[in-house]
GROMACS .gro file of C-alpha atoms in nm:
model
  154
    1SER     CA    1  -2.310   0.316  -3.461
    2MET     CA    2  -2.213  -0.047  -3.422
    3ARG     CA    3  -1.882   0.014  -3.596
    4GLU     CA    4  -1.790   0.309  -3.372
    5ALA     CA    5  -1.872   0.116  -3.055
    6TYR     CA    6  -1.668  -0.180  -3.177
    7PHE     CA    7  -1.363   0.034  -3.256
    8LYS     CA    8  -1.398   0.226  -2.930
    9GLU     CA    9  -1.388  -0.103  -2.738
   10LEU     CA   10  -1.095  -0.223  -2.948
   11GLY     CA   11  -0.905   0.097  -2.862
   12ALA     CA   12  -0.980   0.051  -2.492
   13LEU     CA   13  -0.851  -0.307  -2.508
   14ARG     CA   14  -0.532  -0.189  -2.678
   15GLU     CA   15  -0.488   0.065  -2.398
   16GLN     CA   16  -0.524  -0.219  -2.145
   17LEU     CA   17  -0.246  -0.411  -2.323
   18HIS     CA   18  -0.026  -0.101  -2.313
   19LEU     CA   19  -0.093  -0.051  -1.940
   20LYS     CA   20  -0.015  -0.418  -1.874
   21SER     CA   21   0.318  -0.395  -2.055
   22GLU     CA   22   0.405  -0.079  -1.857
   23ALA     CA   23   0.315  -0.253  -1.531
   24ASP     CA   24   0.526  -0.554  -1.630
   25LYS     CA   25   0.823  -0.325  -1.704
   26ASP     CA   26   0.788  -0.165  -1.360
   27GLY     CA   27   0.735  -0.502  -1.191
   28LYS     CA   28   0.393  -0.397  -1.067
   29PRO     CA   29   0.084  -0.614  -1.060
   30PHE     CA   30  -0.183  -0.542  -1.317
   31GLU     CA   31  -0.548  -0.633  -1.323
   32ALA     CA   32  -0.724  -0.554  -1.648
   33ASP     CA   33  -1.053  -0.372  -1.650
   34ASP     CA   34  -1.345  -0.558  -1.801
   35ILE     CA   35  -1.417  -0.347  -2.107
   36SER     CA   36  -1.768  -0.387  -2.247
   37ILE     CA   37  -1.846  -0.089  -2.463
   38PHE     CA   38  -1.966  -0.281  -2.767
   39ASP     CA   39  -2.291  -0.465  -2.697
   40PRO     CA   40  -2.412  -0.644  -3.007
   41ALA     CA   41  -2.751  -0.710  -2.845
   42VAL     CA   42  -2.828  -0.338  -2.872
   43TYR     CA   43  -2.814  -0.345  -3.250
   44PHE     CA   44  -3.099  -0.502  -3.441
   45VAL     CA   45  -2.980  -0.710  -3.728
   46ASP     CA   46  -3.210  -0.931  -3.926
   47TRP     CA   47  -2.996  -1.242  -3.923
   48ASP     CA   48  -3.108  -1.597  -3.904
   49ASP     CA   49  -3.191  -1.759  -3.571
   50GLU     CA   50  -2.854  -1.936  -3.539
   51VAL     CA   51  -2.649  -1.614  -3.559
   52SER     CA   52  -2.891  -1.433  -3.329
   53SER     CA   53  -2.867  -1.717  -3.079
   54ILE     CA   54  -2.486  -1.707  -3.083
   55LEU     CA   55  -2.488  -1.330  -3.037
   56ARG     CA   56  -2.731  -1.356  -2.744
   57GLN     CA   57  -2.513  -1.624  -2.582
   58LYS     CA   58  -2.204  -1.411  -2.627
   59ALA     CA   59  -2.382  -1.106  -2.487
   60ALA     CA   60  -2.503  -1.309  -2.188
   61MET     CA   61  -2.149  -1.438  -2.128
   62LEU     CA   62  -2.007  -1.086  -2.141
   63GLN     CA   63  -2.277  -0.961  -1.904
   64GLN     CA   64  -2.199  -1.245  -1.664
   65ARG     CA   65  -1.826  -1.162  -1.670
   66PHE     CA   66  -1.904  -0.798  -1.610
   67ASP     CA   67  -2.136  -0.878  -1.319
   68GLU     CA   68  -1.874  -1.108  -1.161
   69GLN     CA   69  -1.599  -0.845  -1.193
   70LYS     CA   70  -1.831  -0.584  -1.048
   71ARG     CA   71  -1.914  -0.814  -0.754
   72ARG     CA   72  -1.544  -0.879  -0.682
   73SER     CA   73  -1.464  -0.509  -0.707
   74THR     CA   74  -1.750  -0.421  -0.472
   75GLU     CA   75  -1.631  -0.682  -0.221
   76ARG     CA   76  -1.275  -0.548  -0.238
   77ILE     CA   77  -1.396  -0.191  -0.189
   78SER     CA   78  -1.594  -0.305   0.115
   79GLU     CA   79  -1.287  -0.480   0.260
   80LEU     CA   80  -1.070  -0.173   0.203
   81ASN     CA   81  -1.332   0.058   0.356
   82GLU     CA   82  -1.347  -0.167   0.663
   83GLN     CA   83  -0.966  -0.166   0.693
   84LEU     CA   84  -0.964   0.212   0.659
   85GLN     CA   85  -1.233   0.250   0.924
   86ASN     CA   86  -1.039   0.022   1.161
   87ALA     CA   87  -0.716   0.214   1.099
   88ARG     CA   88  -0.890   0.545   1.167
   89PHE     CA   89  -1.044   0.408   1.486
   90SER     CA   90  -0.707   0.277   1.602
   91ALA     CA   91  -0.532   0.607   1.523
   92ASN     CA   92  -0.801   0.806   1.706
   93ARG     CA   93  -0.774   0.575   2.007
   94LYS     CA   94  -0.397   0.611   2.016
   95ASP     CA   95  -0.429   0.990   1.991
   96MET     CA   96  -0.672   0.992   2.283
   97LEU     CA   97  -0.439   0.771   2.492
   98LEU     CA   98  -0.139   0.988   2.408
   99ASP     CA   99  -0.331   1.303   2.503
  100ALA     CA  100  -0.437   1.146   2.834
  101LEU     CA  101  -0.079   1.038   2.913
  102MET     CA  102   0.060   1.377   2.820
  103GLN     CA  103  -0.190   1.549   3.049
  104LYS     CA  104  -0.118   1.304   3.331
  105HIS     CA  105   0.256   1.374   3.309
  106GLY     CA  106   0.222   1.749   3.252
  107TYR     CA  107   0.322   1.779   2.885
  108LYS     CA  108   0.152   2.062   2.700
  109ASN     CA  109   0.166   1.910   2.350
  110GLU     CA  110   0.342   1.653   2.132
  111HIS     CA  111   0.623   1.896   2.047
  112THR     CA  112   0.715   1.925   2.417
  113LEU     CA  113   0.709   1.546   2.446
  114GLU     CA  114   0.930   1.506   2.138
  115GLN     CA  115   1.180   1.755   2.283
  116MET     CA  116   1.191   1.553   2.607
  117PHE     CA  117   1.253   1.231   2.411
  118GLU     CA  118   1.528   1.398   2.208
  119GLN     CA  119   1.695   1.518   2.528
  120GLN     CA  120   1.677   1.169   2.678
  121MET     CA  121   1.832   1.020   2.363
  122GLN     CA  122   2.110   1.278   2.367
  123ASP     CA  123   2.177   1.211   2.738
  124ARG     CA  124   2.190   0.836   2.665
  125ARG     CA  125   2.437   0.884   2.378
  126ILE     CA  126   2.662   1.094   2.605
  127LYS     CA  127   2.645   0.832   2.882
  128LEU     CA  128   2.734   0.551   2.638
  129ALA     CA  129   3.025   0.755   2.498
  130LYS     CA  130   3.158   0.817   2.852
  131GLU     CA  131   3.129   0.447   2.938
  132ALA     CA  132   3.316   0.352   2.620
  133GLU     CA  133   3.587   0.606   2.698
  134ALA     CA  134   3.621   0.472   3.055
  135LYS     CA  135   3.663   0.116   2.920
  136ARG     CA  136   3.927   0.234   2.672
  137THR     CA  137   4.116   0.414   2.947
  138ALA     CA  138   4.103   0.107   3.174
  139MET     CA  139   4.233  -0.113   2.894
  140GLN     CA  140   4.516   0.133   2.822
  141ARG     CA  141   4.615   0.136   3.191
  142LYS     CA  142   4.615  -0.243   3.203
  143SER     CA  143   4.817  -0.254   2.885
  144MET     CA  144   5.070  -0.006   3.027
  145SER     CA  145   5.089  -0.208   3.348
  146ASN     CA  146   5.166  -0.523   3.151
  147VAL     CA  147   5.435  -0.340   2.951
  148GLY     CA  148   5.588  -0.217   3.280
  149LYS     CA  149   5.599  -0.574   3.418
  150ILE     CA  150   5.766  -0.701   3.101
  151VAL     CA  151   6.025  -0.421   3.107
  152SER     CA  152   6.110  -0.481   3.474
  153ALA     CA  153   6.139  -0.855   3.410
  154VAL     CA  154   6.396  -0.797   3.137
   0.00000   0.00000   0.00000
């Protein structure tokens, strides 16, 4: 019935307000859905021409808003699908390049390559620690030398 459709749309709009307030609390963006459950044009009412004209205008306006929202949503979906397709293509290309490089350099799989990288990183950390220790030792020797010069001068 007209009443049920009206209240169903009213409930959906209230839900949109609730979702918006939740999104605002979380600091997230919110874009409301265009809810058009109640369509007064579907219901025949024997009103005068002025009321019927207003209802038809309102129905046309709602239809236009719906069509515009649908167009924007369809465009956005197309953009996202294109981005997804490009990302998949790029990931597949990188996988193919990585496989070719691993074969060229004799690595069996990515796990073997990761182990080699981990070993290189560990070797680099050890080398940097040894260099830092050598600098500390050199500074201590220089410091001791300076102390010795001061003691002999006194």
